[in-house]
Amino acid sequence: MSTPDPMTGPAVFRRDKVFEFLIPKQVDDLDLSHGTALYLENISVNFDGFQAINGLNFYVNTGELRCLIGPNGAGKTTLMDIVTGKTRPDTGTAWFGQKINLLRMDEAEIAQAGIGRKFQKPSVFENLTVFDNLELSMAGTRKLWPTYRARLSSETMDRIEAMAGTINLLSQLYAQAGSLSHGQKQWLEIGMLIMQNPVLLLVDEPAAGMTHQEMDRTVELLTTLAGDHAIVVVEHDMDFVRALNSPVTVLHQGSVLAEGSMAEVQSNTDVMRVYLGTESSSC
Amino acid sequence: MSDSSTTAPSTSARPQRSRLSSIIFILTLIALIIGVSICNQLPAEHPLYVSNYMVTLLGKYLTYAILAVAVDLVWGYLGILSLGHAAFFALGGYVMGMHLMRQIGDRGVYGNPDLPDFMVFLNWTELPWYWMGSDNFAFTAMMILLVPGLLAFVFGWFAFRSRVNGVYLSIITQALTYALMLAFFRNEMGFGGNNGLTDFRELLGFDLRSDTVRLGLFIASGVALLLVFLLCDSILRSRLGKVAIAIRDAEDRTRFIGYRVESVKLALFALSAMIAGIAGALYVPQVGIINPGEFAPLNSIEVVVWVAIGGRGTLYGAVLGALGVNYAKTWFTGAFPEAWLFALGLLFVVVTLLLPRGVAGLLKFKRSSQAAS
Amino acid sequence: MSLSLHALQRLIRAASLLTMLAAVCSFHTASADVQTGIDELDGLFTRFVEGKGAQRTEALDALAALGRDDTRELLTGILEGDLMLHKETDTIVWATAQGREYAMQSLDRQNDLGSERKRKLSRLKVTNRLRGHLRSLIASLGLRSDDATERLAAIDALMETPEALPDATLQELLGSETDKKVSAALLSLQARKLALSPQPEQRLQALSTLGEDLSNDSRSLVQTLAENDSDEAVKTLAGKIARDQAAKVRLYAKAETVFFGLSLGSVLVLAAIGLAISFGVMGVINMAHGELIMLGAYCTWAMQQLMPNNLGLSLLLSIPVAFLFTGMVGILIERSVIRFLYGRPLETLLATFGISLILQQLVRTFISSQNVPVANPAFMSGVLEVNSVLSLTLNRLYILAFCLIVFALLLILLKRSRFGLEVRAVSQNRSMARAMGVPSSRIDSLTFGLGAGIAGIAGVALSQLTNVGPNLGQAYIVDSFMVVVFGGVGNLWGTLISGMTLGIANKLMEPWAGAILAKILVLVFLIMFIQKRPRGLFPQRGRAVEAH
């Protein structure tokens, strides 16, 4: 609300404002000068009478690692859907940095603007190799002709191989992604996410299906990424959240119930009531 | 799609992306074109003699193969099951047919130098505006690409932007070709109505009934198939081709890593329509007629079956399917006309149930299982 | 002079009558006498043939007054020239031209009398004046007939020349008539009489009655009065009534279009509703649906072959027979092919298309590649006449009703029965339903069979409207899919509304666009509509939809 709308700037006649579709998309406008990567204000979403998000305000600072927890149906995934353009909110504003209005963009534009997402259910391209999966998600052009003309330089080969090493899939670089195990697919998706080099990462349940060692490595990876990237992690596994050692936001019935460190949140009476009290769910 | 695990042995070596099969295919195709051309010149009693009838038949099959490649490009790689590709094929055919009609000149039954016979018959006095320029071959060649391409572009623009997917898309493509069929049946459309366009005489000054020209058309179809194959192969081998497969397998995910799914679909769909148009344009001078029956929904579905039988997701599979099924059709309708629909129907069922990857999938499976053992 | 001649003839006739009474077997006594083979008629016909002027009229009156069953037939025979005099035997016979000869029949039509060259027979002479008299005799005989339809026909015959009927007779008939339709016809006859009357008051009175009647005759009469009447008042009133009538006619024409639309819509709904079940509930694209409809239509044909003498019953019986038969075929298809393809709608599309080809070819091979004749039982043909402008054909009316009944039964089955509950459970969450003990694979078979069975029923209905042949189904498959998709997959009400809407839209456009263009326009509209709202008019909602 407080940010000026770039679409209604000074009332100077400009040729490119004659038709809306002629206005260049605002992808290169990312302005993080105020130190906040994501502004969600007063967001509400209603699915056929079910209030999934209710007057939600949520901010993520640049370089911050934030955990998002809450019982089932609290609106965590819907929140991610809104940020990535999959769901349009009924009310509210969503800004990426100072200048990018997420509500005016579609999924591809949002992704190109620098928001990456890992799904709850691992979602990789099963009929492509691990290499191809990483190559496609690598930051770079998304336009048709350049994509057709794109050639692999040895530099990009190295980058892809390095990433495959990081996610421990180097030995399966040319295996089809569909043949990977569940945990390996999780890793591949994290690798794809990092290859996009996004400013903001939304990570939905990264630890599901992972062994303890793998979880530790994920924690390590995410904490290394934080600082350069803003990261929002949704997770049900409290050990994992505790290990990330970062600020936690608790969602409940579509709005923020509490915010703070894990210890603060755990001692919050509202949170205890939600998780342990009469309306507690199976978390 | 569930057979991926069988075809992908874990390996750390970068595989040559089935380049071998493409090369084999290209060489075979060239050998076929040259071989048929030579064998056609042999004396008729020679055991290797290929009759003129056979040349034209093969030329027709090759145009079907081009159409099959077009369908495979969008279905096999992009996941768009078009049940209306015969419409683009027929449109290309009609554009070519219009040109051929104009080439008849005053040699028609009514001897009118400007108007095709059917227009004189309907008491029309001048050419409709959309027949303008059809006497010019260069213009016709352009329209063969533009008309189907533009229709596909407009149709796709709306369909893909509003994310009409899967079955719904298939059904409206079918409705599209059905509507076109009904429209072309009308005399008022100015395309010869029920009878379509026929009685062609010459193309670029060559007599269409001469054996040499027929051989020439066969070679042209073969070369067109070769070029189309190379073009599609280069696209599918590029990163764009991987994006296409990504869209087929997980459309949303492709969007979330920043690709404009709509644009990719639109570009490849329009390209595919243009390829179908080329196929139609080559088909018409060889069979000597184009009528609204070519728009029939059954035709489009038949093309899908060629691709399914040959193996979708492999270009050479689509070609094999088109050639094989059509050869079978010719043979059956000659030997057991009653049985052809039974055979075709059974093919549909058997292939979808037992060979989801078609004959090409069978070959691939054999090869990878040999490699494994 | 003429009188004396008459007297002479009467004498002769009397003599001949006596002879006939006296002798059972008559022989040729007087050449002037006419034989008919029926005693009471001989004299009358002799008088008619031999007599002059008034005598002949009297003879006809007497004939009319006899009240025989065949009186009208005889009078008509005289009028039309079907009764002739065989010159050699002086016998009146029914004569039918056969090439150069006439085939002869006795007057009571009991005996064939062989044939005779044309010149051996002569027509009974009828002057113009007599002809008019004959007509009014025939008409008034009809007017007093016991059969209401005959009375109506007689009145209709008089509509052109209402002045032929005397006022007194008309009043008497109006007083004694009990049948509503006939009274109405008499009233309009009276109005027509009045409209031609020289007094303006009577014409005004006539107009009020004529205004109620929308038939062509009465409208053109009103129009004539509005244009040509000498009296201003009559002219103005007639003009106003003519405009009112025109407006009413337009309204009824609209109503008729809507009826045609609903009737087309009911056909579409019947064809689509089975598809709505297999596609909407099970996610199976059944391209063989059209062929199941075709099989249903062939069931009607087969039933008619089995019981050719009872068309009505065979049609009624073919409904359950078609339902069971195509339902079985459906279950067979499901068990043998479709169950291996769940969750892969595009594959079901291809496989069922193959099945559709096989079914078509089966019919071609084992029955015929030609259309087979399916008769309409008597109760299906006929017209429900709302008024003289709007009449609804019964077969369309029945099919509309039939469609609604099928729809209602289906809705009840799916919403109220245990089976319906299980179907909905499986369609919404297969694994959960299975966990709750629903035998999902049996439900799949039955659901598909239900959809197929309804296709068969639709085929029975279609057999009464169109030609039954191996290609019957193909014509409906694209339309059916469009109906389902337009209405919103998985929503039966949507299918009903969309089918009816498309039917009406089609018929509304037909008058100015023509049948084919209207259909193209509807298709184009649908293509654009689906792009705007990919999930149809009434989309399914909720998380489950995403999985499709």
PDB file of N, CA, C and O in Angstrom, chain C residues 88 128 142 187 193 217 301 309 330 446 503:
ATOM      1  N   GLU C  88     -74.995 -51.063 -72.909  1.00  0.00           N
ATOM      2  CA  GLU C  88     -75.640 -52.274 -73.376  1.00  0.00           C
ATOM      3  C   GLU C  88     -76.685 -52.793 -72.399  1.00  0.00           C
ATOM      4  O   GLU C  88     -77.771 -53.180 -72.756  1.00  0.00           O
ATOM      5  N   ASN C 128     -73.645 -27.771 -64.223  1.00  0.00           N
ATOM      6  CA  ASN C 128     -72.983 -26.999 -63.182  1.00  0.00           C
ATOM      7  C   ASN C 128     -73.888 -26.756 -61.983  1.00  0.00           C
ATOM      8  O   ASN C 128     -73.468 -26.803 -60.840  1.00  0.00           O
ATOM      9  N   GLY C 142     -72.401 -34.628 -44.587  1.00  0.00           N
ATOM     10  CA  GLY C 142     -71.247 -34.689 -43.690  1.00  0.00           C
ATOM     11  C   GLY C 142     -71.534 -33.935 -42.413  1.00  0.00           C
ATOM     12  O   GLY C 142     -71.166 -34.368 -41.324  1.00  0.00           O
ATOM     13  N   LEU C 187     -68.617 -21.904 -35.780  1.00  0.00           N
ATOM     14  CA  LEU C 187     -68.613 -20.480 -35.467  1.00  0.00           C
ATOM     15  C   LEU C 187     -67.778 -19.724 -36.489  1.00  0.00           C
ATOM     16  O   LEU C 187     -68.168 -18.645 -36.945  1.00  0.00           O
ATOM     17  N   LYS C 193     -69.382 -16.327 -43.087  1.00  0.00           N
ATOM     18  CA  LYS C 193     -70.648 -15.963 -43.744  1.00  0.00           C
ATOM     19  C   LYS C 193     -70.973 -14.494 -43.482  1.00  0.00           C
ATOM     20  O   LYS C 193     -71.312 -13.748 -44.383  1.00  0.00           O
ATOM     21  N   ASP C 217     -56.945 -18.854 -43.688  1.00  0.00           N
ATOM     22  CA  ASP C 217     -58.167 -18.376 -44.326  1.00  0.00           C
ATOM     23  C   ASP C 217     -58.698 -17.147 -43.624  1.00  0.00           C
ATOM     24  O   ASP C 217     -58.967 -16.138 -44.244  1.00  0.00           O
ATOM     25  N   TRP C 301     -34.764 -51.639 -34.083  1.00  0.00           N
ATOM     26  CA  TRP C 301     -35.003 -52.320 -35.353  1.00  0.00           C
ATOM     27  C   TRP C 301     -35.203 -53.816 -35.135  1.00  0.00           C
ATOM     28  O   TRP C 301     -36.149 -54.409 -35.654  1.00  0.00           O
ATOM     29  N   ASN C 309     -46.010 -56.936 -35.860  1.00  0.00           N
ATOM     30  CA  ASN C 309     -47.420 -56.572 -35.830  1.00  0.00           C
ATOM     31  C   ASN C 309     -47.796 -55.709 -34.640  1.00  0.00           C
ATOM     32  O   ASN C 309     -48.927 -55.319 -34.485  1.00  0.00           O
ATOM     33  N   GLY C 330     -21.148 -52.148 -23.019  1.00  0.00           N
ATOM     34  CA  GLY C 330     -20.318 -51.190 -22.289  1.00  0.00           C
ATOM     35  C   GLY C 330     -19.467 -51.873 -21.236  1.00  0.00           C
ATOM     36  O   GLY C 330     -18.261 -51.622 -21.115  1.00  0.00           O
ATOM     37  N   LEU C 446     -19.920 -50.943 -13.547  1.00  0.00           N
ATOM     38  CA  LEU C 446     -21.350 -50.625 -13.554  1.00  0.00           C
ATOM     39  C   LEU C 446     -21.582 -49.204 -14.039  1.00  0.00           C
ATOM     40  O   LEU C 446     -22.524 -48.941 -14.776  1.00  0.00           O
ATOM     41  N   GLY C 503     -29.346 -26.520 -28.347  1.00  0.00           N
ATOM     42  CA  GLY C 503     -30.430 -26.851 -29.263  1.00  0.00           C
ATOM     43  C   GLY C 503     -31.199 -25.605 -29.666  1.00  0.00           C
ATOM     44  O   GLY C 503     -31.439 -25.357 -30.854  1.00  0.00           O
TER      45      GLY C 503
END
